[in-house]
PDB file of C-alpha atoms in Angstrom:
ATOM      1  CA  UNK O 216    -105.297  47.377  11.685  1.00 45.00           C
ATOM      2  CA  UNK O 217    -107.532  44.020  12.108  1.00 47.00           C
ATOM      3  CA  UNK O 218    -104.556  42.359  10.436  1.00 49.00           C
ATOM      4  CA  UNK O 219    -101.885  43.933  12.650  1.00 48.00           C
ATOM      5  CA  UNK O 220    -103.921  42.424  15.790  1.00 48.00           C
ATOM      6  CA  UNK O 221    -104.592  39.013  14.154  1.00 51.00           C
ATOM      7  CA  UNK O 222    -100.671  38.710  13.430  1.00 71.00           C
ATOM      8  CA  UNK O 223     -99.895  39.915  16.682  1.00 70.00           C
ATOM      9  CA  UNK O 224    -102.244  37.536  18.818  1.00 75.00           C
ATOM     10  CA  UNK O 225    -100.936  34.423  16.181  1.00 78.00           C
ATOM     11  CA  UNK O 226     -97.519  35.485  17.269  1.00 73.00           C
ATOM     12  CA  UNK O 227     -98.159  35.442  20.767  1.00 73.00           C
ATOM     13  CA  UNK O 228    -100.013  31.536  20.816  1.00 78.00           C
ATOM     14  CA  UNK O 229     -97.013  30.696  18.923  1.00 81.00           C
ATOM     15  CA  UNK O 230     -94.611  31.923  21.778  1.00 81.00           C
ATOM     16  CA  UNK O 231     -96.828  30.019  24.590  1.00 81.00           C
ATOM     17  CA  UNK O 232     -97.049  27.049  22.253  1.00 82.00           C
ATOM     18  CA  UNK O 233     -93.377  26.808  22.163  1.00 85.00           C
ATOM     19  CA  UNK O 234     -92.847  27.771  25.808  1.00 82.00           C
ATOM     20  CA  UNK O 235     -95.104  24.890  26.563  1.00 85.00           C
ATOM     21  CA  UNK O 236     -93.195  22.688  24.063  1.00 87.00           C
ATOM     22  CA  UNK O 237     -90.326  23.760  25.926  1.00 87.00           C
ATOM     23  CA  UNK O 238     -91.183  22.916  29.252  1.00 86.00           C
ATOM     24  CA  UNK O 239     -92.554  19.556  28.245  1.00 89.00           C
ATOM     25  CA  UNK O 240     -90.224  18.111  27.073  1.00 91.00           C
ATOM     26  CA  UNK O 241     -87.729  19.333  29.839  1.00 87.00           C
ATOM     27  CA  UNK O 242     -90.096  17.561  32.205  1.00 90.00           C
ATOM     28  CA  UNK O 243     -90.103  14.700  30.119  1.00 92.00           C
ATOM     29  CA  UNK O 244     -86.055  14.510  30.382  1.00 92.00           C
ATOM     30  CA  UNK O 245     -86.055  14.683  33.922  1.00 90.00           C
ATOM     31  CA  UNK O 246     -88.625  11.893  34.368  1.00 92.00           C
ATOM     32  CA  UNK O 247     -86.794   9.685  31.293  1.00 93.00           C
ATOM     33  CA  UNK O 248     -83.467   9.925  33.229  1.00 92.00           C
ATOM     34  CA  UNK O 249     -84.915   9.249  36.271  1.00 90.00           C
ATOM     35  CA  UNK O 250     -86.970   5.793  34.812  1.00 91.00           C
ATOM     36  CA  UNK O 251     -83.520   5.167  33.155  1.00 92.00           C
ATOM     37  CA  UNK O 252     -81.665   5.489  36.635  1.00 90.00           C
ATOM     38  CA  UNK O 253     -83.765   3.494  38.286  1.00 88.00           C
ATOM     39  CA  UNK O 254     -84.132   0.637  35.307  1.00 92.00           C
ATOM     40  CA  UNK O 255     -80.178   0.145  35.464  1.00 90.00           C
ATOM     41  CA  UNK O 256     -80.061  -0.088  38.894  1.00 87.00           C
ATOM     42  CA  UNK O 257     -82.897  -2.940  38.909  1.00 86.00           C
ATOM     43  CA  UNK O 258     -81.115  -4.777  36.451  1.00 88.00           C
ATOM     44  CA  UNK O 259     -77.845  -4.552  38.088  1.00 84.00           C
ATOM     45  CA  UNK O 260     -76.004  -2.269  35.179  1.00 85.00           C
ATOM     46  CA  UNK O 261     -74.998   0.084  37.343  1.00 83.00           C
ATOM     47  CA  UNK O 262     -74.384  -0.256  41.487  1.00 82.00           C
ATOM     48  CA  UNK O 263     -77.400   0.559  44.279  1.00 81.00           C
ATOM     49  CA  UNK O 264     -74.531   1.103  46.943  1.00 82.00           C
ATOM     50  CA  UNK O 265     -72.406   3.418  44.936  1.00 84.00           C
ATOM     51  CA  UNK O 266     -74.970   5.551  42.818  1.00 84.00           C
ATOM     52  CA  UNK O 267     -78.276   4.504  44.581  1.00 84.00           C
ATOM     53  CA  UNK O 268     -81.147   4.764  42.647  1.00 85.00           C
ATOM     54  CA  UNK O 269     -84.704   6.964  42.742  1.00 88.00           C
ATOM     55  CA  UNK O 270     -86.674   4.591  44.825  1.00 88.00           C
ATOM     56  CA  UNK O 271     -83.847   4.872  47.517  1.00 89.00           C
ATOM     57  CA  UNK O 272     -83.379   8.538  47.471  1.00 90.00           C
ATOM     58  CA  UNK O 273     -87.227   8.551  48.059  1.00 90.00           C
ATOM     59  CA  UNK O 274     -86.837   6.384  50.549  1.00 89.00           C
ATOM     60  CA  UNK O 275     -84.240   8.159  52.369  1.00 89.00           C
ATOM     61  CA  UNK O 276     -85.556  11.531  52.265  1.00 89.00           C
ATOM     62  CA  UNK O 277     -88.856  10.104  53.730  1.00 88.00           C
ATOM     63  CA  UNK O 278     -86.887   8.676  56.610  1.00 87.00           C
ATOM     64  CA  UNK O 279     -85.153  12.053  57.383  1.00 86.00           C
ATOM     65  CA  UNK O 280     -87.633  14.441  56.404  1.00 83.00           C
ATOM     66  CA  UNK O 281     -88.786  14.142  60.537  1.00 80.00           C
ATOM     67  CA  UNK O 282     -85.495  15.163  61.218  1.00 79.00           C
ATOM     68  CA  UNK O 283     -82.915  17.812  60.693  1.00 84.00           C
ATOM     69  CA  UNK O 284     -82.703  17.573  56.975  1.00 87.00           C
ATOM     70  CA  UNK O 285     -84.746  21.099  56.467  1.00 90.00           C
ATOM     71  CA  UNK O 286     -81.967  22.507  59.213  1.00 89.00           C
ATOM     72  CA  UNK O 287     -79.735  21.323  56.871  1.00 90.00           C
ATOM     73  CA  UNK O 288     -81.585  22.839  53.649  1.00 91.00           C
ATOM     74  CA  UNK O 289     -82.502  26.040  55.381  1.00 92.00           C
ATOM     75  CA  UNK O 290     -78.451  26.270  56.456  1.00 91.00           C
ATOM     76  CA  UNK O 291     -77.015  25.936  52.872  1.00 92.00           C
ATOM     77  CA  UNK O 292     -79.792  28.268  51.194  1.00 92.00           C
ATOM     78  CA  UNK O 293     -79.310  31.017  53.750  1.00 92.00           C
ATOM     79  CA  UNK O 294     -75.262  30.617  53.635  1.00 90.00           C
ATOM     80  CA  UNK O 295     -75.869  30.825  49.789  1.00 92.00           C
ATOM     81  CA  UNK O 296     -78.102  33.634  49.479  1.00 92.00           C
ATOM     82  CA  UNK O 297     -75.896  35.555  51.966  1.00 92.00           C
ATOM     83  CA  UNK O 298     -72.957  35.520  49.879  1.00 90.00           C
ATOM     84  CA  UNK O 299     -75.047  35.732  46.170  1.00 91.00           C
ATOM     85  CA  UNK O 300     -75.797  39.279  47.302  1.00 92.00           C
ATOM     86  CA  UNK O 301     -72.697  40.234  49.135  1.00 91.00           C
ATOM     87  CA  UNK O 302     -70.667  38.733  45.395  1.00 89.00           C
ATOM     88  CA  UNK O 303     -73.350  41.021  43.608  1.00 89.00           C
ATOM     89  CA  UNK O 304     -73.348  43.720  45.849  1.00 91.00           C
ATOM     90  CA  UNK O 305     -69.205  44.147  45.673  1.00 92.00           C
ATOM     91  CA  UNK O 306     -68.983  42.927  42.561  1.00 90.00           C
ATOM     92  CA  UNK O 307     -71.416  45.362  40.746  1.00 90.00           C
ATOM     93  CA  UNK O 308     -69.674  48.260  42.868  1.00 91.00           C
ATOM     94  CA  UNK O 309     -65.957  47.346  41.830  1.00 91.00           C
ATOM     95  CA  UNK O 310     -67.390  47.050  38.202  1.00 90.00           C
ATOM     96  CA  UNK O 311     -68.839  50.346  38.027  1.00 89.00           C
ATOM     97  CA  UNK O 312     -65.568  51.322  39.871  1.00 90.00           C
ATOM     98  CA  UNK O 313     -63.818  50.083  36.749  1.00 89.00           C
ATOM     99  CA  UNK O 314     -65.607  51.374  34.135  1.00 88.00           C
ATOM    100  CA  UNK O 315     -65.741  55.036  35.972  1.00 85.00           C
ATOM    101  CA  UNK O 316     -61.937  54.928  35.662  1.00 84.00           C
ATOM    102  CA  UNK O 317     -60.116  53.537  32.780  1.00 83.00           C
ATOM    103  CA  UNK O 318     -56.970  53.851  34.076  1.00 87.00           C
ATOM    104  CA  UNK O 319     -57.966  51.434  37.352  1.00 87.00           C
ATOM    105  CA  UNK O 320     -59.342  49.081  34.473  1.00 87.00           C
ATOM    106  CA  UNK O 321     -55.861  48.634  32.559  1.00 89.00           C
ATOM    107  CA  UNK O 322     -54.131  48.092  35.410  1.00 88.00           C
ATOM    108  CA  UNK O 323     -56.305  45.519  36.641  1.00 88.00           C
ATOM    109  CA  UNK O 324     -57.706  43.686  34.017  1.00 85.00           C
ATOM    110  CA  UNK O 325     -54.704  40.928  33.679  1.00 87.00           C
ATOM    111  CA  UNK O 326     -54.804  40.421  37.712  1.00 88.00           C
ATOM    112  CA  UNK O 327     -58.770  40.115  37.336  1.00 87.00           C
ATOM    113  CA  UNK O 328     -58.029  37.136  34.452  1.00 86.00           C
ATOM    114  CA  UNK O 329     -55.207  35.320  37.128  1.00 86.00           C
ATOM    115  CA  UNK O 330     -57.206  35.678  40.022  1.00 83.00           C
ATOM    116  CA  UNK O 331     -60.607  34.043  38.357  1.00 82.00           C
ATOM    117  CA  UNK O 332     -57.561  31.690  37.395  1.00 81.00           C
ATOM    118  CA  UNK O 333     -56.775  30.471  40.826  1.00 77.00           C
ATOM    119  CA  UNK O 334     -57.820  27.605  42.534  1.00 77.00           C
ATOM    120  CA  UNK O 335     -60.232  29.244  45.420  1.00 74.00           C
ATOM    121  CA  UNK O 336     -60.792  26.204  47.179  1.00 75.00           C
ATOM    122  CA  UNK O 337     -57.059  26.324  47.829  1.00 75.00           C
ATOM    123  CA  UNK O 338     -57.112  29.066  49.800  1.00 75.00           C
ATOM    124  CA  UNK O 339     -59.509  27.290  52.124  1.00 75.00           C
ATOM    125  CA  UNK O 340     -57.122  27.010  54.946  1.00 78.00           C
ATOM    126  CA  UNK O 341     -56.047  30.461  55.017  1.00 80.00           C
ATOM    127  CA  UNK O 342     -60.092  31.851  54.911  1.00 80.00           C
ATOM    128  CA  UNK O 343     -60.604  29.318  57.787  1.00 80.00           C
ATOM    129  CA  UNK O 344     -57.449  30.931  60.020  1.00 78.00           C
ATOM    130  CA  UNK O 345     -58.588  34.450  58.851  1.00 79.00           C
ATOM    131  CA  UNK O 346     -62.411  34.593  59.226  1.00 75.00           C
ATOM    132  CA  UNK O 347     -62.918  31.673  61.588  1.00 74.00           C
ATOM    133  CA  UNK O 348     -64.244  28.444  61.527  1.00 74.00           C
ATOM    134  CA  UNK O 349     -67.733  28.770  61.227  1.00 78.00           C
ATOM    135  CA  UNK O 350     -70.734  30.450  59.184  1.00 85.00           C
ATOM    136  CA  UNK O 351     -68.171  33.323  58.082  1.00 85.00           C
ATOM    137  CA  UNK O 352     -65.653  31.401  56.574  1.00 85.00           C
ATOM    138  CA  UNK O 353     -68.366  29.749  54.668  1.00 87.00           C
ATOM    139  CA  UNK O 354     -69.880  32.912  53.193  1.00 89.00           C
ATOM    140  CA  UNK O 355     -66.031  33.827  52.539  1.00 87.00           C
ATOM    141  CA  UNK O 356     -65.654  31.151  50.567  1.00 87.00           C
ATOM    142  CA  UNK O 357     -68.845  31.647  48.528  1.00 87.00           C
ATOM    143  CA  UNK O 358     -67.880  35.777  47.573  1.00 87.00           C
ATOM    144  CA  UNK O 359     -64.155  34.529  46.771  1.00 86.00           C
ATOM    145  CA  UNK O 360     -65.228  32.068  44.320  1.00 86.00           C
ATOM    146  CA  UNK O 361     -67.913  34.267  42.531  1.00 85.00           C
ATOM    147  CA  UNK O 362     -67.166  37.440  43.069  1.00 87.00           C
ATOM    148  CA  UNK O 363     -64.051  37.601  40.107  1.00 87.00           C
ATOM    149  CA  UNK O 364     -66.408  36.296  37.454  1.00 87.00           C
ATOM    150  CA  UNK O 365     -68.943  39.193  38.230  1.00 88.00           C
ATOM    151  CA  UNK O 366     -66.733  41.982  38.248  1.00 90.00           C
ATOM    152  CA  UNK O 367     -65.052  40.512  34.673  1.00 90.00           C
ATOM    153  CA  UNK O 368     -69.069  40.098  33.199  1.00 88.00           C
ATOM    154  CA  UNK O 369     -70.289  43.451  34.383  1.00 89.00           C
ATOM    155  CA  UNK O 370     -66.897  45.276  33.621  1.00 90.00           C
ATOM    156  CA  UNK O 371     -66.706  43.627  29.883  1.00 88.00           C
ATOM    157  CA  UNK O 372     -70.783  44.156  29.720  1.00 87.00           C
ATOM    158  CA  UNK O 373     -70.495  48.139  30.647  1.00 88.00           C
ATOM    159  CA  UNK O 374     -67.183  48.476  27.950  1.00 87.00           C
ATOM    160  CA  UNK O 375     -69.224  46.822  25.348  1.00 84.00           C
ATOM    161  CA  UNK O 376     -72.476  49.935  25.188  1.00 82.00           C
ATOM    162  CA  UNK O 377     -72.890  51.141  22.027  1.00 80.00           C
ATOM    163  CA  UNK O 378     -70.034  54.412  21.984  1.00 81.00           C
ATOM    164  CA  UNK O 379     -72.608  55.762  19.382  1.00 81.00           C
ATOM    165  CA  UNK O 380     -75.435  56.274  22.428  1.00 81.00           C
ATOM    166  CA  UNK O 381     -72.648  57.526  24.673  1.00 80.00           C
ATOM    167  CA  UNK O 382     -71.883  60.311  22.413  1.00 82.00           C
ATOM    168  CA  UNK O 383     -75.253  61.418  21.929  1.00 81.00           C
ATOM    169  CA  UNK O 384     -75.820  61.668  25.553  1.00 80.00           C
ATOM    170  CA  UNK O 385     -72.285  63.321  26.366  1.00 79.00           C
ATOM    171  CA  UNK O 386     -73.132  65.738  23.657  1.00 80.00           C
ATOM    172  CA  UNK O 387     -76.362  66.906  25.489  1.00 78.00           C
ATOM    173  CA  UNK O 388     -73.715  67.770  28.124  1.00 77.00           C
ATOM    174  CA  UNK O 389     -74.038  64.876  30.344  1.00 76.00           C
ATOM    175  CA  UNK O 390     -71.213  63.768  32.818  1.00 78.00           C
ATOM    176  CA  UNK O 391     -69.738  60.019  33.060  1.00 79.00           C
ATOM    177  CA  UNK O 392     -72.029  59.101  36.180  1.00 82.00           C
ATOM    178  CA  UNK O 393     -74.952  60.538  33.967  1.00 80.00           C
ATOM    179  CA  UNK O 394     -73.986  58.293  30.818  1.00 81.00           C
ATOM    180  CA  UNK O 395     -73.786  55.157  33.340  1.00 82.00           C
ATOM    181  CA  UNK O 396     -77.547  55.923  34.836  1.00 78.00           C
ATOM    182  CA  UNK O 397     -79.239  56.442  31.421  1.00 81.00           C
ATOM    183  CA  UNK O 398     -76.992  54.348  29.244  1.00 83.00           C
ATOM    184  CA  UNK O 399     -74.919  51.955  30.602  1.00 83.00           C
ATOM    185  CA  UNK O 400     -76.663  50.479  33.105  1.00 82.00           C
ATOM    186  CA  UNK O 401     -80.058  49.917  31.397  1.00 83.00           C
ATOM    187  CA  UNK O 402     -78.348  48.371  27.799  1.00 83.00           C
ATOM    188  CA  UNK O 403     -76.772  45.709  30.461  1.00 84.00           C
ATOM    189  CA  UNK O 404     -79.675  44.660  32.171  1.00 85.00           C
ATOM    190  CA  UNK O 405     -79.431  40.875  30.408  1.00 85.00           C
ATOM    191  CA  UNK O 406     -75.650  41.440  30.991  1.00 85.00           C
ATOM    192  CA  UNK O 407     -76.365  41.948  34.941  1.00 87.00           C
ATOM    193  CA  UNK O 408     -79.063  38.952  35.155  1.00 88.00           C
ATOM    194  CA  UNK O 409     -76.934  36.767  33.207  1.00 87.00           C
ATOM    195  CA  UNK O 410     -74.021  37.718  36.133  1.00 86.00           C
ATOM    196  CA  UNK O 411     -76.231  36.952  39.196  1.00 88.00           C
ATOM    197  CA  UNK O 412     -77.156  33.680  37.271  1.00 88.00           C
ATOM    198  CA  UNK O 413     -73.723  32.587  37.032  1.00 87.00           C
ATOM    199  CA  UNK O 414     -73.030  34.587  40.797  1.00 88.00           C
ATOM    200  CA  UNK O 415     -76.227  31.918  41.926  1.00 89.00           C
ATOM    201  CA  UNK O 416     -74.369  29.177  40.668  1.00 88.00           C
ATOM    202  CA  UNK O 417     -70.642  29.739  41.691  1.00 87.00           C
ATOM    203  CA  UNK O 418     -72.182  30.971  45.203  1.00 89.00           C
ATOM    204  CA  UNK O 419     -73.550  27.513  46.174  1.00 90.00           C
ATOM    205  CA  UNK O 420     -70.649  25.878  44.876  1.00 88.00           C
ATOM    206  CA  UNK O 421     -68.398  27.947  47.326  1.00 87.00           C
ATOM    207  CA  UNK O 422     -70.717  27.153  50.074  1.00 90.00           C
ATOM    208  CA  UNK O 423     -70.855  23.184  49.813  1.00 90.00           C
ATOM    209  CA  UNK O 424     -67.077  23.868  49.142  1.00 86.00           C
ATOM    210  CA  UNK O 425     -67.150  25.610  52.789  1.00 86.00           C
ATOM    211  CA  UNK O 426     -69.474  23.483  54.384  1.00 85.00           C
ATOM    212  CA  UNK O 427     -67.075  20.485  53.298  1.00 85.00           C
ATOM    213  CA  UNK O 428     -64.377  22.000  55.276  1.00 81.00           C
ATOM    214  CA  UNK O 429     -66.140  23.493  58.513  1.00 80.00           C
ATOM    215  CA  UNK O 430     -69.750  23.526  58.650  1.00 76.00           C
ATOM    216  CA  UNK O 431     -71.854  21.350  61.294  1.00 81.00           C
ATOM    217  CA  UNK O 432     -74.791  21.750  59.260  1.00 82.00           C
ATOM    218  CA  UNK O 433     -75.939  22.146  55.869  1.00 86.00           C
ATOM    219  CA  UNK O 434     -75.926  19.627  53.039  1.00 89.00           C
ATOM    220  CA  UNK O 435     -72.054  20.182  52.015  1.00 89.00           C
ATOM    221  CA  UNK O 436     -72.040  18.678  55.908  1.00 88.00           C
ATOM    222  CA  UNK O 437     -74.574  15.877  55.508  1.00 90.00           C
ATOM    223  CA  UNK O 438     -72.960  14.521  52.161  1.00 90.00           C
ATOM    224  CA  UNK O 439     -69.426  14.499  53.918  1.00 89.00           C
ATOM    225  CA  UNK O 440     -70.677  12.820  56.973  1.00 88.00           C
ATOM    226  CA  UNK O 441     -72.768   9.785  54.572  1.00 88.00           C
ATOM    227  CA  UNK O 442     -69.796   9.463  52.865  1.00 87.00           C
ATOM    228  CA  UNK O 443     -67.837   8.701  56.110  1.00 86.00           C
ATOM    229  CA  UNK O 444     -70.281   6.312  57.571  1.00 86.00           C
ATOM    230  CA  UNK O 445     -70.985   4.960  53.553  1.00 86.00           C
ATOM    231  CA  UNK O 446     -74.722   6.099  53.603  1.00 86.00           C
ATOM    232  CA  UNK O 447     -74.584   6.662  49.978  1.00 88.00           C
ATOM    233  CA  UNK O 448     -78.350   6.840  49.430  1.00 88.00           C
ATOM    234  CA  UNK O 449     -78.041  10.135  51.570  1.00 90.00           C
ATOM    235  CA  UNK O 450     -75.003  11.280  49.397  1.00 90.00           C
ATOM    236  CA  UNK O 451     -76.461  10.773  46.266  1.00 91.00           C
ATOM    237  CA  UNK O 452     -80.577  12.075  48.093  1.00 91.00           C
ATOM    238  CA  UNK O 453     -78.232  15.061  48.850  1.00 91.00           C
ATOM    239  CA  UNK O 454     -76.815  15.645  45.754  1.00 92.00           C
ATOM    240  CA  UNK O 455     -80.212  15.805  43.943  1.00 91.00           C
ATOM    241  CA  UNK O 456     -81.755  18.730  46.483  1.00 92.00           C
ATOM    242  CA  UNK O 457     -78.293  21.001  45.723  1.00 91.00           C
ATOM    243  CA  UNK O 458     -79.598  20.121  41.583  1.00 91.00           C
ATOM    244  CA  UNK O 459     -83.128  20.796  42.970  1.00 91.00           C
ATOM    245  CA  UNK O 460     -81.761  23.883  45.396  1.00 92.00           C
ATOM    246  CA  UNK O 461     -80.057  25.590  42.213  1.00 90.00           C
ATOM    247  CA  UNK O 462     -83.035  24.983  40.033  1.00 90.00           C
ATOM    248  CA  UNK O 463     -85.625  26.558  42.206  1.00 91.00           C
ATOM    249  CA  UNK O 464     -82.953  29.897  42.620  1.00 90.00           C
ATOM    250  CA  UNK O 465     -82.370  30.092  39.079  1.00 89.00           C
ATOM    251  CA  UNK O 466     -86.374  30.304  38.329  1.00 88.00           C
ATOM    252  CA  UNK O 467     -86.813  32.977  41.028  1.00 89.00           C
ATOM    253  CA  UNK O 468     -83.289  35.104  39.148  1.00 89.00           C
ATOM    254  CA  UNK O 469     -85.331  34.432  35.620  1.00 87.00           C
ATOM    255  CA  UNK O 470     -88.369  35.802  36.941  1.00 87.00           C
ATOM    256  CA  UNK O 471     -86.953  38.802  38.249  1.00 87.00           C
ATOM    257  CA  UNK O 472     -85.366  39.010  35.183  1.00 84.00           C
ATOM    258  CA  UNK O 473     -88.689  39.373  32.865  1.00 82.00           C
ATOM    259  CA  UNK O 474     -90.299  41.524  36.131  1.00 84.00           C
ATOM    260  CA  UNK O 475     -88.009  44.117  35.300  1.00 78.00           C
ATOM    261  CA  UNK O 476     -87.472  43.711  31.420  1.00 75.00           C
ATOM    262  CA  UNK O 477     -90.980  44.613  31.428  1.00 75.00           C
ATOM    263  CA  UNK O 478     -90.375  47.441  33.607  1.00 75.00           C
ATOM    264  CA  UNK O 479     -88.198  49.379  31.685  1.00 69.00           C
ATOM    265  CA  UNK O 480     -90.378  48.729  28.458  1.00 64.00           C
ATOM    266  CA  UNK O 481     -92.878  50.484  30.209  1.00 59.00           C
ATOM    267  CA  UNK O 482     -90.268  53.539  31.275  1.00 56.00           C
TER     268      UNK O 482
END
């Protein structure tokens, strides 16, 4: 028993020594790049004007920081978390509409592989003329993109459950929506998170897409207008708060990811 615990409590120091380990030396990276960026551009190996450098960025953001950048943040996080749970919400429920019926899922399956296929920002144009120029078009634009790689994840995810535990349960007399409840849906739980991280991801590149073509505000908008008037410090400033944006959304998915891992271990 007293060996049981002592292996048990050496195996969890071992996990937070290597999540520490972990972290480190992703911190580490960050900060090495970042002396590295700033290095070259001091010594003239790679361009201040074009690619900026750290010290700039700093500077920048300090200068606008008074001003409208946090409309600008606030704008792109809300259009992005708008359509990450619209792409979830549809996606899950045309998923589980595919898996329900087999039949739906043969016939769509190669039009699910052309469509993620397709261009989306293409079809810019014809979202702006059909859901307006605005806030609407921009969410548009965020579901189109992501929403085809969800439904292909979750549908593949729910196909892939062990047949083995679907018999069991069918053989206790339970129906299809019964087997998806108690089966399906809790073996894909790291299926599902690993879907809304890639839905995250895809969603705020479908908004900066949208906000490129007809936004006012946001930072797609602010790194369109410093190109035009060749403020690349704010372009590049930009560019690292969408890296910074994504990272911070990501953390929040991975937490709610072990928040409800540990949740069903303790069903």
């Amino acid at each position: 028993m007293n060996n049981t615990v002592y292996s048990r409590s050496e195996y969890l120091k071992r996990i937070k020594k290597e999540t520490a380990l972990v972290k480190s030396v992703q911190i580490f990276t960050v900060v090495f790049l970042l002396t590295m960026w700033e290095v070259a551009a001091d010594i003239g190996l790679i361009d201040r004007f074009i690619l900026s450098s750290p010290s700039r960025m700093i500077k920048m953001f300090v200068q606008i920081a008074a001003g409208e950048l946090w409309v600008h943040i606030a704008c792109t996080v809300g259009e992005t978390l708008v359509g990450f749970l619209l792409g979830v919400a549809i996606g899950l429920a045309v998923a589980v509409g595919l898996w329900y019926s087999g039949f739906a899922h043969r016939v769509m399956a190669p039009f699910l592989v052309v469509a993620n296929s397709l261009p989306k920002i293409a079809l810019g144009p014809v979202i702006i003329v059909w859901a307006g120029a605005g806030i609407s078009a921009i969410i548009t634009m965020a579901v189109a993109i992501s929403l085809i790689v969800t439904v292909i994840e979750l549908t593949h995810g729910f196909y892939a459950t062990d047949a083995n535990l679907l018999l069991t349960v069918k053989s206790f007399g339970a129906d299809r929506w019964q087997c998806f409840q108690k089966i399906v849906l809790p073996s894909n739980i790291p299926v599902l998170f690993q879907s809304l991280k890639v839905n995250l991801g895809l969603s705020l590149v479908g908004v900066i897409a949208g906000e490129f073509l007809v936004s006012k505000a946001g930072l797609g908008y602010l790194i369109v207008y410093a190109g035009q008037v060749f403020k690349m410090d704010l372009v590049m400033m930009s560019v690292v708060l969408l890296g910074f944006i994504a990272f911070v959304l990501y953390s929040a998915i991975s937490r709610l990811e072990k928040l409800a891992v540990k949740m069903i271990n303790h069903i």
